[in-house]
């Protein structure tokens, strides 16, 4: 029996098992088994040199956005309209068979947009073709969840560390309503982990605990874009636009594209910081772009972005903008910068090479030999 068949059998067993207090331990073990099997499904075959076929696209710009969706939903058209990069468009499915990159110039930044081939239901199990169906959002979310992508979620606040000896240490900082110590033990034993330290800092679920054990999950922000709103009724457009993390557009009529760019910018959380040399006007031509997801947005992160050795030479910084209480504000390295702040770096003064002062002076201009020194005139009596 293959891995896919095993997964199907476990899913069938979970579907026919009633959810109650008596079956929660059994369901927890089944979820752990499915997670292990899906991880094995994503691993490359034994004896192969790599992880399989993929897309090699050089990173460029200040951020990256990927277009993931069903075939023939307008991804290539959207890429062409936003970036000017030509991506083949046709009336048949699977026109795009590789990754097509493009660059969006927005708010003085460069955002790399990637047009990926169309995804279908069952793609996480190796399927490659299929028809469109209703509930695209749920299907896409489920397929991405199956390959370890967690959309619009943050990592669970669970501390987990394997140990060589000592058994399992389980603690929590609050009352847990979804899991208990016994259930965690059973899940760890399913992974053949008998020595570990576990600390729950929030009321997490069984799925959250399994994600922490797996350790290969990616937590990413996502915007659900509904195209072709010009061919549906106004009631459907209103309903779709009110769903969380959703926006409606029409590539055919060029409707709401500016709002889409604004939502992308908001979700990426990019922070533009402009530099101001001492005694000069700020440079608003080329900002330093920071992000909380890519290094951080503090003054120290700003200095490291310019040069790694700059931090040790900083005395203080002057900040103008929304993060400052007054203009300018003297700030340290831990100050959190905000979008469109202006920063001036004041360096430490270089040490004087005069050799020190007073009796600790390291060198003198006087002759080295006493005989060469200038003799003073005698005092008059």
mmCIF file of C-alpha atoms in Angstrom:
data_model
loop_
_atom_site.group_PDB
_atom_site.id
_atom_site.type_symbol
_atom_site.label_atom_id
_atom_site.label_comp_id
_atom_site.label_asym_id
_atom_site.label_seq_id
_atom_site.Cartn_x
_atom_site.Cartn_y
_atom_site.Cartn_z
ATOM 1 C CA UNK A 1 0.000 0.000 0.000
ATOM 2 C CA UNK A 2 1.374 3.400 -1.015
ATOM 3 C CA UNK A 3 1.575 6.565 1.074
ATOM 4 C CA UNK A 4 -1.403 8.179 -0.663
ATOM 5 C CA UNK A 5 -3.582 5.133 0.011
ATOM 6 C CA UNK A 6 -2.564 5.132 3.676
ATOM 7 C CA UNK A 7 -3.497 8.804 3.959
ATOM 8 C CA UNK A 8 -6.895 8.126 2.377
ATOM 9 C CA UNK A 9 -7.601 5.288 4.786
ATOM 10 C CA UNK A 10 -6.748 7.431 7.817
ATOM 11 C CA UNK A 11 -8.900 10.302 6.502
ATOM 12 C CA UNK A 12 -11.834 7.897 6.087
ATOM 13 C CA UNK A 13 -11.358 6.598 9.619
ATOM 14 C CA UNK A 14 -11.241 10.164 11.001
ATOM 15 C CA UNK A 15 -14.411 11.081 9.090
ATOM 16 C CA UNK A 16 -16.418 8.221 10.568
ATOM 17 C CA UNK A 17 -15.095 8.708 14.114
ATOM 18 C CA UNK A 18 -17.317 10.834 16.313
ATOM 19 C CA UNK A 19 -15.615 13.769 17.991
ATOM 20 C CA UNK A 20 -16.029 13.605 21.764
ATOM 21 C CA UNK A 21 -13.961 13.383 24.924
ATOM 22 C CA UNK A 22 -13.501 9.634 24.583
ATOM 23 C CA UNK A 23 -12.118 9.766 21.006
ATOM 24 C CA UNK A 24 -9.888 12.854 21.191
ATOM 25 C CA UNK A 25 -6.775 10.775 21.970
ATOM 26 C CA UNK A 26 -7.446 8.455 19.048
ATOM 27 C CA UNK A 27 -8.037 11.390 16.673
ATOM 28 C CA UNK A 28 -4.849 13.052 17.880
ATOM 29 C CA UNK A 29 -2.818 9.960 17.024
ATOM 30 C CA UNK A 30 -4.464 9.761 13.596
ATOM 31 C CA UNK A 31 -3.566 13.407 12.896
ATOM 32 C CA UNK A 32 0.035 12.696 13.841
ATOM 33 C CA UNK A 33 0.124 9.695 11.489
ATOM 34 C CA UNK A 34 -1.228 11.782 8.589
ATOM 35 C CA UNK A 35 1.341 14.519 9.242
ATOM 36 C CA UNK A 36 4.172 11.967 9.181
ATOM 37 C CA UNK A 37 2.898 10.403 5.947
ATOM 38 C CA UNK A 38 2.529 13.783 4.217
ATOM 39 C CA UNK A 39 6.078 14.677 5.203
ATOM 40 C CA UNK A 40 7.264 11.410 3.664
ATOM 41 C CA UNK A 41 5.256 12.201 0.537
ATOM 42 C CA UNK A 42 7.115 15.494 0.087
ATOM 43 C CA UNK A 43 10.545 13.974 0.632
ATOM 44 C CA UNK A 44 12.596 13.069 -2.465
ATOM 45 C CA UNK A 45 12.806 9.376 -3.400
ATOM 46 C CA UNK A 46 15.629 7.403 -1.827
ATOM 47 C CA UNK A 47 18.754 7.411 -3.963
ATOM 48 C CA UNK A 48 17.902 10.682 -5.746
ATOM 49 C CA UNK A 49 20.387 13.547 -5.616
ATOM 50 C CA UNK A 50 17.920 16.399 -5.251
ATOM 51 C CA UNK A 51 14.468 17.346 -4.066
ATOM 52 C CA UNK A 52 12.856 16.990 -7.474
ATOM 53 C CA UNK A 53 11.801 19.474 -10.115
ATOM 54 C CA UNK A 54 11.299 23.071 -9.115
ATOM 55 C CA UNK A 55 11.640 26.685 -10.229
ATOM 56 C CA UNK A 56 14.901 28.592 -9.978
ATOM 57 C CA UNK A 57 14.180 32.325 -9.920
ATOM 58 C CA UNK A 58 16.781 34.810 -8.725
ATOM 59 C CA UNK A 59 15.547 36.989 -5.881
ATOM 60 C CA UNK A 60 15.214 40.634 -6.819
ATOM 61 C CA UNK A 61 13.748 43.716 -5.238
ATOM 62 C CA UNK A 62 12.524 44.450 -1.743
ATOM 63 C CA UNK A 63 9.855 41.724 -1.517
ATOM 64 C CA UNK A 64 8.307 38.769 -3.359
ATOM 65 C CA UNK A 65 4.700 37.917 -4.158
ATOM 66 C CA UNK A 66 3.579 34.651 -5.773
ATOM 67 C CA UNK A 67 0.372 34.177 -7.789
ATOM 68 C CA UNK A 68 -1.149 30.796 -6.937
ATOM 69 C CA UNK A 69 -4.482 29.707 -8.344
ATOM 70 C CA UNK A 70 -6.426 27.463 -10.657
ATOM 71 C CA UNK A 71 -5.765 27.398 -14.412
ATOM 72 C CA UNK A 72 -7.375 30.081 -16.589
ATOM 73 C CA UNK A 73 -8.272 32.456 -13.742
ATOM 74 C CA UNK A 74 -6.234 35.400 -15.070
ATOM 75 C CA UNK A 75 -2.867 35.087 -13.273
ATOM 76 C CA UNK A 76 -0.828 35.713 -16.419
ATOM 77 C CA UNK A 77 -3.016 38.651 -17.423
ATOM 78 C CA UNK A 78 -2.622 40.156 -13.951
ATOM 79 C CA UNK A 79 1.158 39.768 -14.120
ATOM 80 C CA UNK A 80 1.281 41.536 -17.482
ATOM 81 C CA UNK A 81 -0.922 44.409 -16.303
ATOM 82 C CA UNK A 82 0.954 45.024 -13.049
ATOM 83 C CA UNK A 83 4.535 44.543 -14.254
ATOM 84 C CA UNK A 84 4.519 44.916 -18.029
ATOM 85 C CA UNK A 85 6.211 41.511 -18.313
ATOM 86 C CA UNK A 86 4.715 39.344 -21.050
ATOM 87 C CA UNK A 87 3.315 36.042 -19.842
ATOM 88 C CA UNK A 88 1.630 33.835 -22.423
ATOM 89 C CA UNK A 89 -2.158 34.053 -22.284
ATOM 90 C CA UNK A 90 -4.516 31.638 -24.020
ATOM 91 C CA UNK A 91 -8.044 30.286 -23.706
ATOM 92 C CA UNK A 92 -6.882 26.787 -22.798
ATOM 93 C CA UNK A 93 -5.725 25.572 -19.404
ATOM 94 C CA UNK A 94 -2.098 25.228 -18.233
ATOM 95 C CA UNK A 95 -0.753 27.876 -20.605
ATOM 96 C CA UNK A 96 1.951 28.757 -18.054
ATOM 97 C CA UNK A 97 4.195 25.747 -17.452
ATOM 98 C CA UNK A 98 7.046 27.470 -15.618
ATOM 99 C CA UNK A 99 7.564 30.416 -13.266
ATOM 100 C CA UNK A 100 7.408 33.839 -14.953
ATOM 101 C CA UNK A 101 8.866 36.730 -12.870
ATOM 102 C CA UNK A 102 8.022 40.424 -13.139
ATOM 103 C CA UNK A 103 8.755 43.612 -11.187
ATOM 104 C CA UNK A 104 6.152 45.977 -9.690
ATOM 105 C CA UNK A 105 7.393 49.535 -9.101
ATOM 106 C CA UNK A 106 5.289 50.823 -6.222
ATOM 107 C CA UNK A 107 5.942 53.452 -3.515
ATOM 108 C CA UNK A 108 9.639 53.799 -4.413
ATOM 109 C CA UNK A 109 10.137 50.037 -4.009
ATOM 110 C CA UNK A 110 10.575 47.063 -6.306
ATOM 111 C CA UNK A 111 8.325 44.064 -5.640
ATOM 112 C CA UNK A 112 8.995 40.811 -7.482
ATOM 113 C CA UNK A 113 5.801 39.158 -8.759
ATOM 114 C CA UNK A 114 5.911 35.460 -9.691
ATOM 115 C CA UNK A 115 3.369 33.799 -11.967
ATOM 116 C CA UNK A 116 3.274 30.100 -11.055
ATOM 117 C CA UNK A 117 1.611 27.320 -13.070
ATOM 118 C CA UNK A 118 -1.999 26.592 -12.229
ATOM 119 C CA UNK A 119 -2.670 24.424 -9.191
ATOM 120 C CA UNK A 120 -5.510 21.900 -8.937
ATOM 121 C CA UNK A 121 -7.191 19.830 -6.272
ATOM 122 C CA UNK A 122 -4.923 16.916 -5.439
ATOM 123 C CA UNK A 123 -1.707 18.696 -6.458
ATOM 124 C CA UNK A 124 -0.212 17.946 -3.036
ATOM 125 C CA UNK A 125 -0.592 14.238 -3.851
ATOM 126 C CA UNK A 126 1.138 14.499 -7.226
ATOM 127 C CA UNK A 127 -1.816 15.113 -9.548
ATOM 128 C CA UNK A 128 -1.228 17.466 -12.456
ATOM 129 C CA UNK A 129 -4.496 18.178 -14.240
ATOM 130 C CA UNK A 130 -8.155 18.743 -13.454
ATOM 131 C CA UNK A 131 -11.205 20.963 -13.923
ATOM 132 C CA UNK A 132 -12.188 24.079 -12.091
ATOM 133 C CA UNK A 133 -14.769 23.635 -9.380
ATOM 134 C CA UNK A 134 -16.575 25.663 -6.779
ATOM 135 C CA UNK A 135 -14.931 26.532 -3.526
ATOM 136 C CA UNK A 136 -11.577 27.454 -5.057
ATOM 137 C CA UNK A 137 -10.530 29.257 -1.924
ATOM 138 C CA UNK A 138 -11.113 26.254 0.341
ATOM 139 C CA UNK A 139 -9.414 23.886 -2.103
ATOM 140 C CA UNK A 140 -6.353 26.085 -2.530
ATOM 141 C CA UNK A 141 -6.039 26.589 1.210
ATOM 142 C CA UNK A 142 -6.326 22.856 1.819
ATOM 143 C CA UNK A 143 -3.714 22.020 -0.833
ATOM 144 C CA UNK A 144 -1.241 24.548 0.552
ATOM 145 C CA UNK A 145 -1.889 23.363 4.104
ATOM 146 C CA UNK A 146 -1.056 19.818 2.972
ATOM 147 C CA UNK A 147 2.428 20.883 1.833
ATOM 148 C CA UNK A 148 3.187 22.759 5.048
ATOM 149 C CA UNK A 149 2.148 26.332 4.208
ATOM 150 C CA UNK A 150 0.121 28.075 6.912
ATOM 151 C CA UNK A 151 -1.746 31.061 5.504
ATOM 152 C CA UNK A 152 -2.385 34.173 7.617
ATOM 153 C CA UNK A 153 -1.307 32.381 10.781
ATOM 154 C CA UNK A 154 1.513 32.960 13.223
ATOM 155 C CA UNK A 155 3.772 30.249 14.680
ATOM 156 C CA UNK A 156 2.264 28.593 17.792
ATOM 157 C CA UNK A 157 3.644 29.767 21.115
ATOM 158 C CA UNK A 158 4.941 26.325 22.060
ATOM 159 C CA UNK A 159 8.480 25.615 23.248
ATOM 160 C CA UNK A 160 9.694 22.190 22.147
ATOM 161 C CA UNK A 161 13.164 20.718 22.468
ATOM 162 C CA UNK A 162 14.349 17.149 22.098
ATOM 163 C CA UNK A 163 16.652 15.728 24.757
ATOM 164 C CA UNK A 164 18.838 12.653 25.009
ATOM 165 C CA UNK A 165 17.672 11.596 28.463
ATOM 166 C CA UNK A 166 15.307 12.656 31.218
ATOM 167 C CA UNK A 167 11.970 11.601 29.785
ATOM 168 C CA UNK A 168 9.239 14.072 28.786
ATOM 169 C CA UNK A 169 8.791 17.302 30.722
ATOM 170 C CA UNK A 170 5.373 18.900 30.122
ATOM 171 C CA UNK A 171 4.322 22.355 31.395
ATOM 172 C CA UNK A 172 1.934 25.149 30.456
ATOM 173 C CA UNK A 173 1.508 28.784 31.495
ATOM 174 C CA UNK A 174 -2.284 28.676 31.221
ATOM 175 C CA UNK A 175 -5.221 26.295 31.280
ATOM 176 C CA UNK A 176 -5.370 24.152 28.134
ATOM 177 C CA UNK A 177 -8.756 23.323 26.611
ATOM 178 C CA UNK A 178 -7.709 21.519 23.396
ATOM 179 C CA UNK A 179 -4.925 19.204 24.582
ATOM 180 C CA UNK A 180 -3.656 17.712 27.812
ATOM 181 C CA UNK A 181 -0.493 16.022 29.013
ATOM 182 C CA UNK A 182 -1.630 12.505 28.108
ATOM 183 C CA UNK A 183 -2.526 13.470 24.543
ATOM 184 C CA UNK A 184 0.840 15.174 24.044
ATOM 185 C CA UNK A 185 2.611 12.064 25.307
ATOM 186 C CA UNK A 186 0.753 9.887 22.813
ATOM 187 C CA UNK A 187 1.596 12.208 19.918
ATOM 188 C CA UNK A 188 5.268 12.282 20.910
ATOM 189 C CA UNK A 189 5.342 8.483 21.151
ATOM 190 C CA UNK A 190 3.848 8.327 17.647
ATOM 191 C CA UNK A 191 6.949 10.236 16.501
ATOM 192 C CA UNK A 192 9.131 7.916 18.636
ATOM 193 C CA UNK A 193 10.162 10.819 20.862
ATOM 194 C CA UNK A 194 10.637 9.710 24.462
ATOM 195 C CA UNK A 195 12.836 12.513 25.811
ATOM 196 C CA UNK A 196 11.755 16.109 25.288
ATOM 197 C CA UNK A 197 10.839 19.374 26.969
ATOM 198 C CA UNK A 198 7.419 20.875 26.134
ATOM 199 C CA UNK A 199 6.028 24.229 27.283
ATOM 200 C CA UNK A 200 2.672 25.622 26.095
ATOM 201 C CA UNK A 201 2.557 29.422 26.237
ATOM 202 C CA UNK A 202 -0.942 29.590 24.716
ATOM 203 C CA UNK A 203 -4.081 27.469 24.426
ATOM 204 C CA UNK A 204 -2.906 25.712 21.258
ATOM 205 C CA UNK A 205 -4.559 22.832 19.390
ATOM 206 C CA UNK A 206 -3.374 19.357 18.464
ATOM 207 C CA UNK A 207 -2.581 20.550 14.926
ATOM 208 C CA UNK A 208 -0.434 23.370 16.321
ATOM 209 C CA UNK A 209 1.534 20.930 18.467
ATOM 210 C CA UNK A 210 2.087 18.607 15.500
ATOM 211 C CA UNK A 211 3.314 21.557 13.404
ATOM 212 C CA UNK A 212 5.863 22.415 16.094
ATOM 213 C CA UNK A 213 7.099 18.809 16.214
ATOM 214 C CA UNK A 214 7.420 18.660 12.427
ATOM 215 C CA UNK A 215 9.373 21.920 12.462
ATOM 216 C CA UNK A 216 9.099 22.506 8.695
ATOM 217 C CA UNK A 217 6.010 24.690 8.487
ATOM 218 C CA UNK A 218 6.069 28.073 6.731
ATOM 219 C CA UNK A 219 3.799 30.852 7.977
ATOM 220 C CA UNK A 220 2.932 33.268 5.189
ATOM 221 C CA UNK A 221 0.536 36.130 4.578
ATOM 222 C CA UNK A 222 -2.061 35.626 1.873
ATOM 223 C CA UNK A 223 -4.604 37.737 -0.012
ATOM 224 C CA UNK A 224 -7.446 35.973 -1.814
ATOM 225 C CA UNK A 225 -8.051 37.759 -5.135
ATOM 226 C CA UNK A 226 -11.333 37.139 -6.966
ATOM 227 C CA UNK A 227 -11.000 38.014 -10.658
ATOM 228 C CA UNK A 228 -13.663 38.417 -13.372
ATOM 229 C CA UNK A 229 -16.169 40.213 -11.152
ATOM 230 C CA UNK A 230 -17.590 41.798 -14.307
ATOM 231 C CA UNK A 231 -19.324 38.501 -15.174
ATOM 232 C CA UNK A 232 -21.073 37.905 -11.807
ATOM 233 C CA UNK A 233 -23.882 39.651 -9.995
ATOM 234 C CA UNK A 234 -23.421 42.574 -7.639
ATOM 235 C CA UNK A 235 -24.641 40.512 -4.685
ATOM 236 C CA UNK A 236 -21.868 37.946 -5.230
ATOM 237 C CA UNK A 237 -19.287 40.719 -5.588
ATOM 238 C CA UNK A 238 -20.399 42.264 -2.298
ATOM 239 C CA UNK A 239 -20.320 38.909 -0.509
ATOM 240 C CA UNK A 240 -16.843 38.024 -1.765
ATOM 241 C CA UNK A 241 -15.392 41.432 -0.967
ATOM 242 C CA UNK A 242 -16.521 41.176 2.664
ATOM 243 C CA UNK A 243 -14.705 37.904 3.322
ATOM 244 C CA UNK A 244 -11.483 38.112 5.403
ATOM 245 C CA UNK A 245 -8.251 38.822 3.505
ATOM 246 C CA UNK A 246 -10.150 39.100 0.224
ATOM 247 C CA UNK A 247 -10.357 41.602 -2.634
ATOM 248 C CA UNK A 248 -12.307 41.569 -5.913
ATOM 249 C CA UNK A 249 -10.865 42.751 -9.242
ATOM 250 C CA UNK A 250 -11.442 42.579 -12.974
ATOM 251 C CA UNK A 251 -8.408 42.337 -15.247
ATOM 252 C CA UNK A 252 -10.674 42.649 -18.274
ATOM 253 C CA UNK A 253 -12.055 46.056 -17.224
ATOM 254 C CA UNK A 254 -9.037 47.067 -15.079
ATOM 255 C CA UNK A 255 -11.205 47.415 -11.983
ATOM 256 C CA UNK A 256 -9.827 47.765 -8.441
ATOM 257 C CA UNK A 257 -6.191 47.079 -9.382
ATOM 258 C CA UNK A 258 -4.993 50.095 -7.406
ATOM 259 C CA UNK A 259 -6.732 48.744 -4.316
ATOM 260 C CA UNK A 260 -5.056 45.360 -4.897
ATOM 261 C CA UNK A 261 -1.624 47.006 -4.902
ATOM 262 C CA UNK A 262 -2.487 48.865 -1.708
ATOM 263 C CA UNK A 263 -3.556 45.619 0.001
ATOM 264 C CA UNK A 264 -0.357 43.893 -1.132
ATOM 265 C CA UNK A 265 1.708 46.755 0.260
ATOM 266 C CA UNK A 266 -0.171 46.633 3.554
ATOM 267 C CA UNK A 267 0.238 42.862 3.895
ATOM 268 C CA UNK A 268 3.974 42.923 3.134
ATOM 269 C CA UNK A 269 4.616 45.500 5.857
ATOM 270 C CA UNK A 270 7.495 47.232 4.062
ATOM 271 C CA UNK A 271 9.044 50.224 5.841
ATOM 272 C CA UNK A 272 10.802 52.913 3.781
ATOM 273 C CA UNK A 273 13.536 54.820 5.613
ATOM 274 C CA UNK A 274 15.252 57.813 3.995
ATOM 275 C CA UNK A 275 18.772 58.915 4.865
ATOM 276 C CA UNK A 276 19.885 62.433 5.745
ATOM 277 C CA UNK A 277 23.626 63.272 5.593
ATOM 278 C CA UNK A 278 24.809 65.775 8.177
ATOM 279 C CA UNK A 279 24.342 69.363 7.014
ATOM 280 C CA UNK A 280 22.383 68.300 3.897
ATOM 281 C CA UNK A 281 18.792 67.724 2.807
ATOM 282 C CA UNK A 282 17.281 64.211 3.060
ATOM 283 C CA UNK A 283 17.708 61.879 0.103
ATOM 284 C CA UNK A 284 14.212 60.909 -1.047
ATOM 285 C CA UNK A 285 15.343 59.160 -4.240
ATOM 286 C CA UNK A 286 16.407 55.743 -2.930
ATOM 287 C CA UNK A 287 14.994 54.596 0.443
ATOM 288 C CA UNK A 288 16.328 51.818 2.624
ATOM 289 C CA UNK A 289 13.489 49.266 2.710
ATOM 290 C CA UNK A 290 13.051 47.238 5.892
ATOM 291 C CA UNK A 291 10.531 44.621 6.957
ATOM 292 C CA UNK A 292 9.638 42.877 10.207
ATOM 293 C CA UNK A 293 9.656 39.538 8.361
ATOM 294 C CA UNK A 294 13.070 40.165 6.809
ATOM 295 C CA UNK A 295 15.479 41.259 9.512
ATOM 296 C CA UNK A 296 13.493 43.817 11.500
ATOM 297 C CA UNK A 297 12.772 47.547 11.523
ATOM 298 C CA UNK A 298 14.933 48.938 14.338
ATOM 299 C CA UNK A 299 17.712 51.491 13.992
ATOM 300 C CA UNK A 300 20.214 48.665 14.410
ATOM 301 C CA UNK A 301 18.609 46.775 11.521
ATOM 302 C CA UNK A 302 18.779 49.969 9.454
ATOM 303 C CA UNK A 303 22.511 50.328 10.169
ATOM 304 C CA UNK A 304 23.183 46.654 9.372
ATOM 305 C CA UNK A 305 21.358 47.094 6.082
ATOM 306 C CA UNK A 306 23.793 49.862 5.130
ATOM 307 C CA UNK A 307 26.957 48.152 6.439
ATOM 308 C CA UNK A 308 27.620 45.539 9.114
ATOM 309 C CA UNK A 309 30.445 47.546 10.697
ATOM 310 C CA UNK A 310 28.407 50.743 11.026
ATOM 311 C CA UNK A 311 26.720 49.798 14.323
ATOM 312 C CA UNK A 312 29.899 49.978 16.398
ATOM 313 C CA UNK A 313 30.601 53.529 15.168
ATOM 314 C CA UNK A 314 27.117 54.927 15.936
ATOM 315 C CA UNK A 315 26.908 57.430 18.776
ATOM 316 C CA UNK A 316 23.217 58.191 18.318
ATOM 317 C CA UNK A 317 20.741 58.865 15.517
ATOM 318 C CA UNK A 318 18.348 61.689 14.762
ATOM 319 C CA UNK A 319 14.908 60.609 13.555
ATOM 320 C CA UNK A 320 12.161 62.610 11.848
ATOM 321 C CA UNK A 321 8.806 60.978 11.131
ATOM 322 C CA UNK A 322 5.841 59.210 12.686
ATOM 323 C CA UNK A 323 8.016 57.130 15.038
ATOM 324 C CA UNK A 324 9.517 60.258 16.641
ATOM 325 C CA UNK A 325 7.849 62.091 19.535
ATOM 326 C CA UNK A 326 9.436 65.381 18.484
ATOM 327 C CA UNK A 327 11.552 66.575 15.547
ATOM 328 C CA UNK A 328 14.308 65.559 15.587
ATOM 329 C CA UNK A 329 14.436 62.881 18.269
ATOM 330 C CA UNK A 330 17.686 61.436 19.619
ATOM 331 C CA UNK A 331 17.296 57.643 19.408
ATOM 332 C CA UNK A 332 19.324 54.561 20.199
ATOM 333 C CA UNK A 333 19.805 51.344 18.279
ATOM 334 C CA UNK A 334 16.618 49.747 19.663
ATOM 335 C CA UNK A 335 14.297 52.486 18.366
ATOM 336 C CA UNK A 336 11.572 51.057 16.078
ATOM 337 C CA UNK A 337 11.333 52.888 12.759
ATOM 338 C CA UNK A 338 8.131 53.425 10.786
ATOM 339 C CA UNK A 339 7.332 53.999 7.136
ATOM 340 C CA UNK A 340 8.811 57.161 5.571
ATOM 341 C CA UNK A 341 10.995 58.030 8.563
ATOM 342 C CA UNK A 342 14.121 60.130 7.955
ATOM 343 C CA UNK A 343 17.304 59.068 9.778
ATOM 344 C CA UNK A 344 20.591 60.868 10.330
ATOM 345 C CA UNK A 345 23.443 58.850 11.843
ATOM 346 C CA UNK A 346 25.858 60.629 14.192
ATOM 347 C CA UNK A 347 29.114 58.704 14.556
ATOM 348 C CA UNK A 348 31.475 58.616 17.488
ATOM 349 C CA UNK A 349 34.356 61.062 17.372
ATOM 350 C CA UNK A 350 37.693 59.606 16.372
ATOM 351 C CA UNK A 351 40.244 59.374 19.147
ATOM 352 C CA UNK A 352 42.978 62.044 19.215
ATOM 353 C CA UNK A 353 46.360 60.648 18.175
ATOM 354 C CA UNK A 354 48.234 63.233 20.255
ATOM 355 C CA UNK A 355 49.499 60.475 22.507
ATOM 356 C CA UNK A 356 47.468 61.356 25.601
ATOM 357 C CA UNK A 357 47.680 64.213 28.044
ATOM 358 C CA UNK A 358 49.836 65.309 30.984
ATOM 359 C CA UNK A 359 52.172 62.822 32.597
ATOM 360 C CA UNK A 360 50.718 59.945 30.524
ATOM 361 C CA UNK A 361 51.740 61.533 27.230
ATOM 362 C CA UNK A 362 53.230 58.802 25.082
ATOM 363 C CA UNK A 363 55.644 60.936 23.054
ATOM 364 C CA UNK A 364 57.258 64.396 23.089
ATOM 365 C CA UNK A 365 58.718 66.799 20.551
ATOM 366 C CA UNK A 366 61.774 67.426 22.720
ATOM 367 C CA UNK A 367 65.180 65.984 21.661
ATOM 368 C CA UNK A 368 65.856 62.467 22.833
ATOM 369 C CA UNK A 369 69.363 63.296 24.199
ATOM 370 C CA UNK A 370 69.908 65.713 27.091
ATOM 371 C CA UNK A 371 72.959 67.241 25.429
ATOM 372 C CA UNK A 372 70.876 68.292 22.431
ATOM 373 C CA UNK A 373 68.301 70.126 24.476
ATOM 374 C CA UNK A 374 68.257 73.900 24.455
ATOM 375 C CA UNK A 375 69.844 75.382 27.618
ATOM 376 C CA UNK A 376 67.930 78.071 29.449
ATOM 377 C CA UNK A 377 69.594 81.356 30.319
ATOM 378 C CA UNK A 378 70.748 81.884 33.886
ATOM 379 C CA UNK A 379 68.558 83.846 36.196
ATOM 380 C CA UNK A 380 69.717 87.374 36.878
ATOM 381 C CA UNK A 381 70.681 88.101 40.462
#
